[in-house]
PDB file of C-alpha atoms in Angstrom:
ATOM      1  CA  MET A 273     -54.778  28.246 -12.005  1.00 39.00           C
ATOM      2  CA  ARG A 274     -51.720  26.128 -12.867  1.00 40.00           C
ATOM      3  CA  ILE A 275     -49.402  29.070 -12.258  1.00 40.00           C
ATOM      4  CA  ARG A 276     -50.819  29.645  -8.766  1.00 41.00           C
ATOM      5  CA  THR A 277     -50.581  25.966  -7.875  1.00 38.00           C
ATOM      6  CA  LEU A 278     -46.946  25.813  -9.013  1.00 37.00           C
ATOM      7  CA  SER A 279     -46.084  28.882  -6.935  1.00 35.00           C
ATOM      8  CA  VAL A 280     -47.514  27.301  -3.795  1.00 35.00           C
ATOM      9  CA  ILE A 281     -45.505  24.107  -4.360  1.00 34.00           C
ATOM     10  CA  VAL A 282     -42.244  25.970  -4.872  1.00 36.00           C
ATOM     11  CA  LEU A 283     -42.748  28.104  -1.757  1.00 34.00           C
ATOM     12  CA  ALA A 284     -43.689  25.083   0.312  1.00 35.00           C
ATOM     13  CA  GLY A 285     -40.535  23.306  -0.816  1.00 35.00           C
ATOM     14  CA  TRP A 286     -38.415  26.373  -0.017  1.00 35.00           C
ATOM     15  CA  PHE A 287     -39.816  26.758   3.482  1.00 34.00           C
ATOM     16  CA  GLY A 288     -39.525  23.000   4.049  1.00 40.00           C
ATOM     17  CA  GLY A 289     -35.781  23.142   3.257  1.00 46.00           C
ATOM     18  CA  GLY A 290     -35.322  26.055   5.649  1.00 55.00           C
ATOM     19  CA  ALA A 291     -37.114  24.212   8.429  1.00 56.00           C
ATOM     20  CA  ALA A 292     -34.958  21.138   7.866  1.00 62.00           C
ATOM     21  CA  ALA A 293     -31.793  23.236   8.117  1.00 65.00           C
ATOM     22  CA  GLN A 294     -33.097  24.812  11.321  1.00 65.00           C
ATOM     23  CA  ASP A 295     -33.845  21.378  12.772  1.00 93.00           C
ATOM     24  CA  ALA A 296     -30.313  20.219  11.861  1.00 93.00           C
ATOM     25  CA  ARG A 297     -28.809  23.146  13.726  1.00 94.00           C
ATOM     26  CA  SER A 298     -30.961  22.398  16.754  1.00 95.00           C
ATOM     27  CA  VAL A 299     -29.685  18.819  16.693  1.00 96.00           C
ATOM     28  CA  LEU A 300     -26.095  20.068  16.416  1.00 97.00           C
ATOM     29  CA  ASP A 301     -26.618  22.481  19.307  1.00 96.00           C
ATOM     30  CA  GLY A 302     -27.790  19.589  21.458  1.00 96.00           C
ATOM     31  CA  LEU A 303     -24.865  17.422  20.381  1.00 97.00           C
ATOM     32  CA  ALA A 304     -22.429  20.244  21.146  1.00 97.00           C
ATOM     33  CA  ARG A 305     -23.859  20.603  24.646  1.00 96.00           C
ATOM     34  CA  THR A 306     -23.494  16.882  25.261  1.00 97.00           C
ATOM     35  CA  LEU A 307     -19.938  16.574  23.953  1.00 97.00           C
ATOM     36  CA  GLY A 308     -18.632  19.877  25.298  1.00 97.00           C
ATOM     37  CA  ALA A 309     -16.638  22.544  23.490  1.00 93.00           C
ATOM     38  CA  VAL A 310     -12.949  22.349  22.593  1.00 96.00           C
ATOM     39  CA  ALA A 311     -10.625  24.345  20.352  1.00 95.00           C
ATOM     40  CA  SER A 312      -8.101  21.510  20.231  1.00 96.00           C
ATOM     41  CA  ILE A 313      -7.795  17.987  21.562  1.00 97.00           C
ATOM     42  CA  GLN A 314      -5.155  15.299  22.002  1.00 97.00           C
ATOM     43  CA  TYR A 315      -5.862  11.661  22.746  1.00 97.00           C
ATOM     44  CA  SER A 316      -3.675   8.592  23.001  1.00 97.00           C
ATOM     45  CA  GLY A 317      -4.013   4.856  23.458  1.00 98.00           C
ATOM     46  CA  ILE A 318      -3.119   1.422  22.141  1.00 98.00           C
ATOM     47  CA  GLY A 319      -4.734  -1.120  19.845  1.00 98.00           C
ATOM     48  CA  TYR A 320      -4.248  -2.260  16.271  1.00 98.00           C
ATOM     49  CA  VAL A 321      -3.357  -0.677  12.950  1.00 96.00           C
ATOM     50  CA  TYR A 322      -3.801  -2.209   9.501  1.00 94.00           C
ATOM     51  CA  GLY A 323      -1.933  -1.904   6.206  1.00 91.00           C
ATOM     52  CA  PHE A 324      -4.518  -0.392   3.879  1.00 89.00           C
ATOM     53  CA  GLY A 325      -4.702  -2.207   0.540  1.00 82.00           C
ATOM     54  CA  GLN A 326      -2.365  -4.982   1.672  1.00 82.00           C
ATOM     55  CA  SER A 327      -4.695  -7.935   2.103  1.00 81.00           C
ATOM     56  CA  TYR A 328      -3.119 -11.384   1.834  1.00 79.00           C
ATOM     57  CA  GLN A 329      -6.052 -12.830  -0.113  1.00 81.00           C
ATOM     58  CA  PRO A 330      -8.442 -11.308  -2.677  1.00 82.00           C
ATOM     59  CA  GLY A 331     -11.334  -9.588  -0.930  1.00 83.00           C
ATOM     60  CA  GLY A 332      -9.783 -10.163   2.495  1.00 85.00           C
ATOM     61  CA  PRO A 333      -9.046  -7.708   5.327  1.00 88.00           C
ATOM     62  CA  TRP A 334      -5.968  -5.485   5.424  1.00 89.00           C
ATOM     63  CA  VAL A 335      -2.910  -6.934   7.151  1.00 91.00           C
ATOM     64  CA  LYS A 336      -2.913  -6.355  10.935  1.00 94.00           C
ATOM     65  CA  PHE A 337      -0.222  -4.985  13.305  1.00 95.00           C
ATOM     66  CA  ASN A 338       0.003  -4.207  17.000  1.00 96.00           C
ATOM     67  CA  LEU A 339      -0.345  -0.535  17.786  1.00 97.00           C
ATOM     68  CA  LYS A 340       2.073  -0.175  20.705  1.00 97.00           C
ATOM     69  CA  SER A 341       1.259   3.518  21.096  1.00 98.00           C
ATOM     70  CA  TYR A 342      -0.927   6.029  19.298  1.00 98.00           C
ATOM     71  CA  THR A 343      -1.371   9.769  19.736  1.00 98.00           C
ATOM     72  CA  PHE A 344      -3.549  12.096  17.677  1.00 98.00           C
ATOM     73  CA  ALA A 345      -3.604  15.858  18.206  1.00 97.00           C
ATOM     74  CA  ALA A 346      -6.161  18.024  16.397  1.00 97.00           C
ATOM     75  CA  ASP A 347      -6.239  21.821  16.309  1.00 97.00           C
ATOM     76  CA  TYR A 348      -9.679  22.695  14.954  1.00 96.00           C
ATOM     77  CA  GLU A 349      -9.058  26.445  14.892  1.00 94.00           C
ATOM     78  CA  ARG A 350      -5.890  26.197  12.786  1.00 94.00           C
ATOM     79  CA  GLN A 351      -6.984  23.095  10.839  1.00 96.00           C
ATOM     80  CA  ALA A 352      -3.857  21.224  11.872  1.00 97.00           C
ATOM     81  CA  SER A 353      -3.073  17.746  13.181  1.00 97.00           C
ATOM     82  CA  ARG A 354      -0.282  15.460  14.334  1.00 97.00           C
ATOM     83  CA  GLU A 355      -0.627  11.672  14.284  1.00 98.00           C
ATOM     84  CA  GLU A 356       2.088   9.530  15.841  1.00 97.00           C
ATOM     85  CA  GLN A 357       2.041   5.753  15.959  1.00 97.00           C
ATOM     86  CA  VAL A 358       4.450   2.998  16.921  1.00 97.00           C
ATOM     87  CA  ARG A 359       3.615  -0.385  15.410  1.00 95.00           C
ATOM     88  CA  THR A 360       5.048  -3.855  15.913  1.00 95.00           C
ATOM     89  CA  TYR A 361       4.345  -7.195  14.300  1.00 93.00           C
ATOM     90  CA  LEU A 362       1.823  -9.542  15.794  1.00 92.00           C
ATOM     91  CA  ASP A 363       3.176 -12.705  17.401  1.00 85.00           C
ATOM     92  CA  PRO A 364       3.018 -14.716  15.210  1.00 80.00           C
ATOM     93  CA  PRO A 365       3.149 -12.140  12.390  1.00 82.00           C
ATOM     94  CA  GLU A 366       0.091 -11.681  10.214  1.00 79.00           C
ATOM     95  CA  ARG A 367       0.403 -12.667   6.577  1.00 75.00           C
ATOM     96  CA  GLY A 368       0.365  -9.815   4.098  1.00 69.00           C
ATOM     97  CA  GLY A 369       2.274  -6.866   2.685  1.00 68.00           C
ATOM     98  CA  THR A 370       3.441  -3.332   3.572  1.00 70.00           C
ATOM     99  CA  ALA A 371       7.069  -2.367   4.146  1.00 68.00           C
ATOM    100  CA  VAL A 372       9.120  -4.827   6.196  1.00 78.00           C
ATOM    101  CA  PHE A 373      10.681  -3.487   9.389  1.00 82.00           C
ATOM    102  CA  ILE A 374      12.594  -4.818  12.393  1.00 84.00           C
ATOM    103  CA  GLY A 375      11.443  -4.218  15.961  1.00 89.00           C
ATOM    104  CA  GLU A 376       9.297  -1.088  16.100  1.00 93.00           C
ATOM    105  CA  LEU A 377       8.168   1.208  13.306  1.00 93.00           C
ATOM    106  CA  ARG A 378       7.484   4.826  14.334  1.00 95.00           C
ATOM    107  CA  GLN A 379       5.529   7.057  11.971  1.00 95.00           C
ATOM    108  CA  VAL A 380       4.607  10.728  12.406  1.00 97.00           C
ATOM    109  CA  ALA A 381       2.148  12.380   9.985  1.00 97.00           C
ATOM    110  CA  LEU A 382       1.492  16.115  10.194  1.00 97.00           C
ATOM    111  CA  LEU A 383      -0.868  18.650   8.670  1.00 98.00           C
ATOM    112  CA  SER A 384      -1.181  22.414   8.853  1.00 97.00           C
ATOM    113  CA  GLY A 385      -3.744  24.038   6.596  1.00 96.00           C
ATOM    114  CA  ASP A 386      -3.017  22.857   3.067  1.00 96.00           C
ATOM    115  CA  VAL A 387       0.452  21.478   3.809  1.00 96.00           C
ATOM    116  CA  ALA A 388       1.045  17.829   4.750  1.00 96.00           C
ATOM    117  CA  TRP A 389       4.354  16.208   5.630  1.00 96.00           C
ATOM    118  CA  ASN A 390       5.942  13.309   7.498  1.00 96.00           C
ATOM    119  CA  ALA A 391       8.607  13.603  10.159  1.00 95.00           C
ATOM    120  CA  ALA A 392      11.739  11.837   8.942  1.00 86.00           C
ATOM    121  CA  PRO A 393      13.908   9.766  11.319  1.00 82.00           C
ATOM    122  CA  ASP A 394      16.697  12.365  11.051  1.00 82.00           C
ATOM    123  CA  GLY A 395      14.357  15.135  12.180  1.00 81.00           C
ATOM    124  CA  GLY A 396      13.725  16.450   8.692  1.00 89.00           C
ATOM    125  CA  ALA A 397      10.404  16.839   6.899  1.00 94.00           C
ATOM    126  CA  ALA A 398       9.201  14.835   3.898  1.00 91.00           C
ATOM    127  CA  PRO A 399       6.465  16.661   1.940  1.00 92.00           C
ATOM    128  CA  GLN A 400       3.273  14.646   1.370  1.00 91.00           C
ATOM    129  CA  PRO A 401       1.144  16.749  -1.015  1.00 89.00           C
ATOM    130  CA  LEU A 402      -1.028  13.802  -2.046  1.00 85.00           C
ATOM    131  CA  ALA A 403      -2.044  13.231   1.586  1.00 92.00           C
ATOM    132  CA  VAL A 404      -3.551  16.690   2.219  1.00 94.00           C
ATOM    133  CA  ASP A 405      -7.217  15.807   1.598  1.00 94.00           C
ATOM    134  CA  ALA A 406      -7.059  12.542   3.548  1.00 95.00           C
ATOM    135  CA  ARG A 407      -5.469  14.213   6.583  1.00 97.00           C
ATOM    136  CA  GLN A 408      -7.804  17.186   6.455  1.00 97.00           C
ATOM    137  CA  LEU A 409     -10.726  14.761   6.378  1.00 97.00           C
ATOM    138  CA  GLN A 410      -9.724  13.286   9.749  1.00 97.00           C
ATOM    139  CA  LEU A 411     -10.789  16.541  11.443  1.00 98.00           C
ATOM    140  CA  PRO A 412     -14.486  16.725  10.398  1.00 98.00           C
ATOM    141  CA  ILE A 413     -15.002  12.983  10.985  1.00 98.00           C
ATOM    142  CA  SER A 414     -13.841  13.218  14.613  1.00 98.00           C
ATOM    143  CA  PRO A 415     -16.522  13.812  17.310  1.00 97.00           C
ATOM    144  CA  HIS A 416     -15.850  17.485  18.091  1.00 97.00           C
ATOM    145  CA  GLY A 417     -14.580  18.228  14.604  1.00 97.00           C
ATOM    146  CA  PHE A 418     -17.838  16.946  13.138  1.00 98.00           C
ATOM    147  CA  VAL A 419     -19.865  19.435  15.176  1.00 97.00           C
ATOM    148  CA  LYS A 420     -17.638  22.361  14.178  1.00 97.00           C
ATOM    149  CA  ALA A 421     -17.599  21.461  10.492  1.00 97.00           C
ATOM    150  CA  ALA A 422     -21.350  20.811  10.312  1.00 97.00           C
ATOM    151  CA  MET A 423     -22.174  24.095  12.037  1.00 96.00           C
ATOM    152  CA  GLY A 424     -20.084  25.933   9.461  1.00 94.00           C
ATOM    153  CA  ALA A 425     -21.898  24.276   6.540  1.00 96.00           C
ATOM    154  CA  ALA A 426     -25.531  23.935   5.435  1.00 95.00           C
ATOM    155  CA  PRO A 427     -26.528  20.788   7.346  1.00 96.00           C
ATOM    156  CA  THR A 428     -29.636  18.709   6.816  1.00 96.00           C
ATOM    157  CA  VAL A 429     -31.221  16.171   9.144  1.00 96.00           C
ATOM    158  CA  ALA A 430     -33.073  12.888   8.674  1.00 96.00           C
ATOM    159  CA  ALA A 431     -34.182   9.900  10.742  1.00 95.00           C
ATOM    160  CA  ARG A 432     -32.700   6.527   9.855  1.00 96.00           C
ATOM    161  CA  THR A 433     -33.025   2.992  11.202  1.00 96.00           C
ATOM    162  CA  VAL A 434     -29.891   0.817  11.198  1.00 95.00           C
ATOM    163  CA  ASN A 435     -30.087  -2.773  12.462  1.00 94.00           C
ATOM    164  CA  GLY A 436     -33.324  -1.966  14.277  1.00 95.00           C
ATOM    165  CA  ARG A 437     -31.913   1.139  15.985  1.00 96.00           C
ATOM    166  CA  ARG A 438     -33.095   4.688  15.308  1.00 96.00           C
ATOM    167  CA  PHE A 439     -30.563   7.409  14.590  1.00 97.00           C
ATOM    168  CA  THR A 440     -30.750  11.099  13.830  1.00 97.00           C
ATOM    169  CA  VAL A 441     -28.464  11.639  10.842  1.00 97.00           C
ATOM    170  CA  VAL A 442     -26.967  15.071  10.205  1.00 98.00           C
ATOM    171  CA  SER A 443     -25.407  15.508   6.753  1.00 98.00           C
ATOM    172  CA  PHE A 444     -23.381  18.249   5.109  1.00 98.00           C
ATOM    173  CA  MET A 445     -20.976  18.827   2.217  1.00 97.00           C
ATOM    174  CA  TRP A 446     -17.315  19.330   3.087  1.00 95.00           C
ATOM    175  CA  LYS A 447     -15.031  21.263   0.723  1.00 91.00           C
ATOM    176  CA  GLY A 448     -17.890  21.194  -1.769  1.00 91.00           C
ATOM    177  CA  LYS A 449     -17.205  17.599  -2.824  1.00 91.00           C
ATOM    178  CA  TYR A 450     -17.366  15.199   0.146  1.00 95.00           C
ATOM    179  CA  ARG A 451     -20.653  14.334   1.827  1.00 97.00           C
ATOM    180  CA  ILE A 452     -20.291  13.606   5.532  1.00 98.00           C
ATOM    181  CA  ASN A 453     -23.042  11.867   7.527  1.00 98.00           C
ATOM    182  CA  GLY A 454     -23.071  11.770  11.317  1.00 98.00           C
ATOM    183  CA  TYR A 455     -25.231   9.232  13.200  1.00 98.00           C
ATOM    184  CA  ILE A 456     -26.491  10.483  16.581  1.00 98.00           C
ATOM    185  CA  ASN A 457     -27.996   7.915  18.929  1.00 97.00           C
ATOM    186  CA  ASP A 458     -30.793   8.194  21.511  1.00 94.00           C
ATOM    187  CA  GLN A 459     -28.276   9.311  24.162  1.00 95.00           C
ATOM    188  CA  ASN A 460     -27.416  12.318  21.998  1.00 96.00           C
ATOM    189  CA  LEU A 461     -23.944  10.959  21.277  1.00 97.00           C
ATOM    190  CA  LEU A 462     -22.223  10.734  17.921  1.00 98.00           C
ATOM    191  CA  GLU A 463     -21.876   7.019  17.230  1.00 98.00           C
ATOM    192  CA  LYS A 464     -20.697   6.959  13.616  1.00 98.00           C
ATOM    193  CA  VAL A 465     -19.443   9.306  10.917  1.00 98.00           C
ATOM    194  CA  GLU A 466     -19.209   8.199   7.302  1.00 98.00           C
ATOM    195  CA  THR A 467     -17.967   9.738   4.080  1.00 98.00           C
ATOM    196  CA  TRP A 468     -16.522   8.690   0.733  1.00 96.00           C
ATOM    197  CA  MET A 469     -13.172   9.537  -0.849  1.00 92.00           C
ATOM    198  CA  PRO A 470     -11.807   8.699  -4.304  1.00 88.00           C
ATOM    199  CA  ASP A 471      -9.193   5.940  -4.522  1.00 83.00           C
ATOM    200  CA  PRO A 472      -7.208   5.160  -7.693  1.00 74.00           C
ATOM    201  CA  LEU A 473      -7.775   1.409  -7.257  1.00 72.00           C
ATOM    202  CA  LEU A 474     -11.035   1.032  -5.317  1.00 79.00           C
ATOM    203  CA  GLY A 475     -13.027   3.950  -6.746  1.00 82.00           C
ATOM    204  CA  ASP A 476     -15.303   5.712  -4.247  1.00 90.00           C
ATOM    205  CA  LEU A 477     -13.921   4.512  -0.923  1.00 93.00           C
ATOM    206  CA  LEU A 478     -16.246   4.341   2.085  1.00 97.00           C
ATOM    207  CA  VAL A 479     -14.564   5.767   5.205  1.00 97.00           C
ATOM    208  CA  GLU A 480     -16.244   5.245   8.586  1.00 98.00           C
ATOM    209  CA  ASN A 481     -15.357   6.305  12.119  1.00 98.00           C
ATOM    210  CA  LEU A 482     -17.119   4.322  14.850  1.00 98.00           C
ATOM    211  CA  PHE A 483     -17.224   5.748  18.395  1.00 98.00           C
ATOM    212  CA  SER A 484     -18.147   3.777  21.524  1.00 98.00           C
ATOM    213  CA  ASN A 485     -17.704   3.700  25.316  1.00 98.00           C
ATOM    214  CA  TYR A 486     -18.155   7.437  25.805  1.00 98.00           C
ATOM    215  CA  ARG A 487     -17.108   8.758  29.198  1.00 97.00           C
ATOM    216  CA  ASP A 488     -16.624  12.054  31.005  1.00 96.00           C
ATOM    217  CA  VAL A 489     -12.991  13.092  30.718  1.00 92.00           C
ATOM    218  CA  ALA A 490     -11.177  16.419  30.850  1.00 85.00           C
ATOM    219  CA  GLY A 491     -14.483  18.262  31.136  1.00 88.00           C
ATOM    220  CA  ILE A 492     -16.000  16.787  27.983  1.00 96.00           C
ATOM    221  CA  LYS A 493     -17.461  13.518  26.728  1.00 97.00           C
ATOM    222  CA  PHE A 494     -15.115  11.466  24.568  1.00 98.00           C
ATOM    223  CA  PRO A 495     -15.254   7.893  23.239  1.00 98.00           C
ATOM    224  CA  GLY A 496     -13.149   5.236  24.920  1.00 98.00           C
ATOM    225  CA  ARG A 497     -12.714   3.409  21.627  1.00 98.00           C
ATOM    226  CA  ILE A 498     -12.371   4.601  18.031  1.00 98.00           C
ATOM    227  CA  VAL A 499     -12.452   2.238  15.053  1.00 98.00           C
ATOM    228  CA  GLN A 500     -11.897   3.528  11.537  1.00 98.00           C
ATOM    229  CA  THR A 501     -12.696   1.418   8.485  1.00 97.00           C
ATOM    230  CA  GLN A 502     -11.782   2.049   4.872  1.00 96.00           C
ATOM    231  CA  GLY A 503     -13.145  -0.040   2.051  1.00 91.00           C
ATOM    232  CA  GLY A 504     -15.126  -2.197   4.486  1.00 93.00           C
ATOM    233  CA  PHE A 505     -12.175  -3.271   6.658  1.00 94.00           C
ATOM    234  CA  PRO A 506     -10.568  -1.702   9.753  1.00 97.00           C
ATOM    235  CA  VAL A 507      -7.492   0.471   9.317  1.00 96.00           C
ATOM    236  CA  LEU A 508      -7.330   1.651  12.934  1.00 98.00           C
ATOM    237  CA  ASP A 509      -8.677   0.338  16.251  1.00 98.00           C
ATOM    238  CA  VAL A 510      -7.648   2.388  19.295  1.00 98.00           C
ATOM    239  CA  THR A 511      -8.628   2.029  22.946  1.00 98.00           C
ATOM    240  CA  ILE A 512      -8.261   5.535  24.381  1.00 98.00           C
ATOM    241  CA  ALA A 513      -6.284   5.880  27.618  1.00 97.00           C
ATOM    242  CA  ASP A 514      -5.664   9.634  27.864  1.00 96.00           C
ATOM    243  CA  VAL A 515      -7.466  12.763  26.634  1.00 96.00           C
ATOM    244  CA  ARG A 516      -6.295  16.376  26.901  1.00 95.00           C
ATOM    245  CA  THR A 517      -8.277  19.400  25.767  1.00 95.00           C
ATOM    246  CA  ASN A 518      -7.156  22.834  24.569  1.00 93.00           C
ATOM    247  CA  ALA A 519      -3.496  22.012  25.139  1.00 84.00           C
ATOM    248  CA  VAL A 520      -2.221  21.361  21.599  1.00 87.00           C
ATOM    249  CA  ALA A 521       0.812  23.448  20.720  1.00 85.00           C
ATOM    250  CA  ALA A 522       0.795  25.239  17.376  1.00 87.00           C
ATOM    251  CA  ILE A 523       1.959  22.939  14.579  1.00 92.00           C
ATOM    252  CA  GLU A 524       4.440  24.985  12.577  1.00 93.00           C
ATOM    253  CA  VAL A 525       5.205  24.130   8.962  1.00 94.00           C
ATOM    254  CA  PRO A 526       8.938  23.540   8.395  1.00 94.00           C
ATOM    255  CA  GLU A 527      10.381  25.078   5.254  1.00 93.00           C
ATOM    256  CA  ALA A 528      11.318  21.642   3.933  1.00 91.00           C
ATOM    257  CA  ALA A 529       7.634  20.640   3.935  1.00 91.00           C
ATOM    258  CA  ARG A 530       6.899  23.386   1.410  1.00 90.00           C
ATOM    259  CA  ARG A 531       9.475  22.168  -1.128  1.00 85.00           C
ATOM    260  CA  PRO A 532       8.069  21.336  -4.547  1.00 80.00           C
ATOM    261  CA  VAL A 533       7.716  17.599  -5.066  1.00 75.00           C
ATOM    262  CA  PRO A 534       8.570  15.992  -8.419  1.00 72.00           C
ATOM    263  CA  PRO A 535       5.446  14.943 -10.321  1.00 75.00           C
ATOM    264  CA  VAL A 536       4.234  11.375  -9.877  1.00 72.00           C
ATOM    265  CA  SER A 537       4.605  10.936 -13.628  1.00 75.00           C
ATOM    266  CA  ARG A 538       8.411  10.995 -13.385  1.00 83.00           C
ATOM    267  CA  VAL A 539      10.032   7.559 -13.219  1.00 88.00           C
ATOM    268  CA  GLU A 540      13.643   6.436 -13.604  1.00 90.00           C
ATOM    269  CA  ALA A 541      14.723   2.992 -14.809  1.00 92.00           C
ATOM    270  CA  VAL A 542      17.369   1.080 -12.846  1.00 94.00           C
ATOM    271  CA  LYS A 543      18.610  -2.176 -14.392  1.00 93.00           C
ATOM    272  CA  VAL A 544      18.541  -5.013 -11.854  1.00 93.00           C
ATOM    273  CA  ALA A 545      19.472  -7.906 -14.168  1.00 95.00           C
ATOM    274  CA  ASP A 546      19.210  -8.820 -17.826  1.00 94.00           C
ATOM    275  CA  GLY A 547      15.599  -8.170 -18.788  1.00 94.00           C
ATOM    276  CA  VAL A 548      14.643  -6.828 -15.350  1.00 95.00           C
ATOM    277  CA  TRP A 549      14.305  -3.140 -14.417  1.00 95.00           C
ATOM    278  CA  LEU A 550      13.130  -1.271 -11.338  1.00 94.00           C
ATOM    279  CA  LEU A 551      11.163   1.869 -12.211  1.00 91.00           C
ATOM    280  CA  VAL A 552      11.888   4.269  -9.363  1.00 89.00           C
ATOM    281  CA  ALA A 553       9.458   7.109  -8.663  1.00 81.00           C
ATOM    282  CA  PRO A 554       9.910  10.203  -6.461  1.00 75.00           C
ATOM    283  CA  ILE A 555       6.714   9.443  -4.502  1.00 72.00           C
ATOM    284  CA  GLY A 556       5.176   6.159  -3.446  1.00 72.00           C
ATOM    285  CA  PRO A 557       5.705   2.539  -4.542  1.00 78.00           C
ATOM    286  CA  ASN A 558       7.955   1.595  -7.426  1.00 87.00           C
ATOM    287  CA  SER A 559       7.282  -0.741 -10.376  1.00 92.00           C
ATOM    288  CA  VAL A 560       9.200  -3.695 -11.783  1.00 94.00           C
ATOM    289  CA  VAL A 561       9.511  -4.458 -15.508  1.00 95.00           C
ATOM    290  CA  VAL A 562      10.282  -8.039 -16.544  1.00 96.00           C
ATOM    291  CA  GLU A 563      11.011  -8.950 -20.170  1.00 94.00           C
ATOM    292  CA  PHE A 564       9.856 -12.353 -21.411  1.00 95.00           C
ATOM    293  CA  ARG A 565      10.360 -13.968 -24.802  1.00 91.00           C
ATOM    294  CA  ASP A 566       7.123 -12.705 -26.365  1.00 92.00           C
ATOM    295  CA  TYR A 567       5.948  -9.953 -24.029  1.00 94.00           C
ATOM    296  CA  VAL A 568       6.785  -7.624 -21.167  1.00 95.00           C
ATOM    297  CA  ALA A 569       5.172  -7.730 -17.705  1.00 95.00           C
ATOM    298  CA  VAL A 570       4.908  -4.800 -15.300  1.00 94.00           C
ATOM    299  CA  VAL A 571       4.477  -5.509 -11.593  1.00 91.00           C
ATOM    300  CA  GLU A 572       2.689  -2.774  -9.602  1.00 84.00           C
ATOM    301  CA  ALA A 573       0.840   0.156 -11.185  1.00 76.00           C
ATOM    302  CA  PRO A 574       0.349   2.465  -8.194  1.00 74.00           C
ATOM    303  CA  PHE A 575      -1.368   5.756  -7.425  1.00 73.00           C
ATOM    304  CA  SER A 576      -3.104   6.961 -10.572  1.00 76.00           C
ATOM    305  CA  ASP A 577      -3.596   6.774 -14.322  1.00 80.00           C
ATOM    306  CA  GLU A 578      -0.912   9.456 -14.664  1.00 83.00           C
ATOM    307  CA  ARG A 579       1.680   7.276 -12.914  1.00 85.00           C
ATOM    308  CA  SER A 580       0.619   4.121 -14.763  1.00 87.00           C
ATOM    309  CA  LEU A 581       0.871   5.841 -18.171  1.00 88.00           C
ATOM    310  CA  ALA A 582       4.358   7.061 -17.257  1.00 89.00           C
ATOM    311  CA  VAL A 583       5.359   3.513 -16.286  1.00 91.00           C
ATOM    312  CA  ILE A 584       3.991   2.134 -19.561  1.00 91.00           C
ATOM    313  CA  ALA A 585       5.818   4.813 -21.577  1.00 91.00           C
ATOM    314  CA  GLU A 586       9.121   4.057 -19.849  1.00 92.00           C
ATOM    315  CA  THR A 587       8.572   0.320 -20.401  1.00 93.00           C
ATOM    316  CA  LYS A 588       8.103   0.884 -24.139  1.00 93.00           C
ATOM    317  CA  LYS A 589      11.371   2.826 -24.203  1.00 94.00           C
ATOM    318  CA  LEU A 590      13.201  -0.010 -22.423  1.00 94.00           C
ATOM    319  CA  VAL A 591      11.686  -2.788 -24.579  1.00 94.00           C
ATOM    320  CA  PRO A 592      10.344  -1.137 -27.733  1.00 92.00           C
ATOM    321  CA  ALA A 593       9.764  -4.315 -29.736  1.00 85.00           C
ATOM    322  CA  LYS A 594       7.273  -6.004 -27.403  1.00 89.00           C
TER     323      LYS A 594
END
């Protein structure tokens, strides 16, 4: 009798999972009809951008800048993107960190498949291998990218109430390690997408895209405002002015973007003054070593345990007795 009962429970659970997957696909079909179909999209606007991790007080928001112009192009078929932004300081400037610049700062970040790079001011390409996952993630957490990625996975669906409002939440695993949840409102529009990514300093980092002010444009529905938060604070706030569909040119990978990049564990000491060294790394922020009478202090331990251990090892070589 126990064997028969167990069999019924297992079968019921199996069929229940199948029904849930079928319901999720029905929800996605409805969302796709509402949003419209695109193979690629480009949108642009203005707003604000924030220096992630550069708060001017413990537990405070990231430092804020004007976003004079912003353009994001996504090619969902080729899994490629191009993000261009021009930032300026607020007037008066916000307190906080990030690299100092004069006038306008233009940044161009590109992705094609598993290759990420930045466009250099001289027209060259600077490989960004550590940015691949983060840039790839921007595609499935966009409105139309979410639909495409969820349909290609094994989605599930659930009802959830947030601040008194009911949402249909479609969830799926991306790349086998990132769970992505999409919140669909009663107008059958995608209002929020959330996921989590690892961060060497903050641990599991909550990443959210918030979409509002949807409107009919270029034959589809697209939000008029996109706000992205990371770690509980905004990193991007764009009011969309222009949307173009299926007009993104192929993003070709320059040969320079494929060049091997020195490992993050390689650092080189440059003496700045007596008892002060700059530890220069091939990628990312540098560290400063300061020798005191009884001890040594290291300022900035960026990126990862691997980089930090390399910095500590180089410090012990520079000042072995402390």
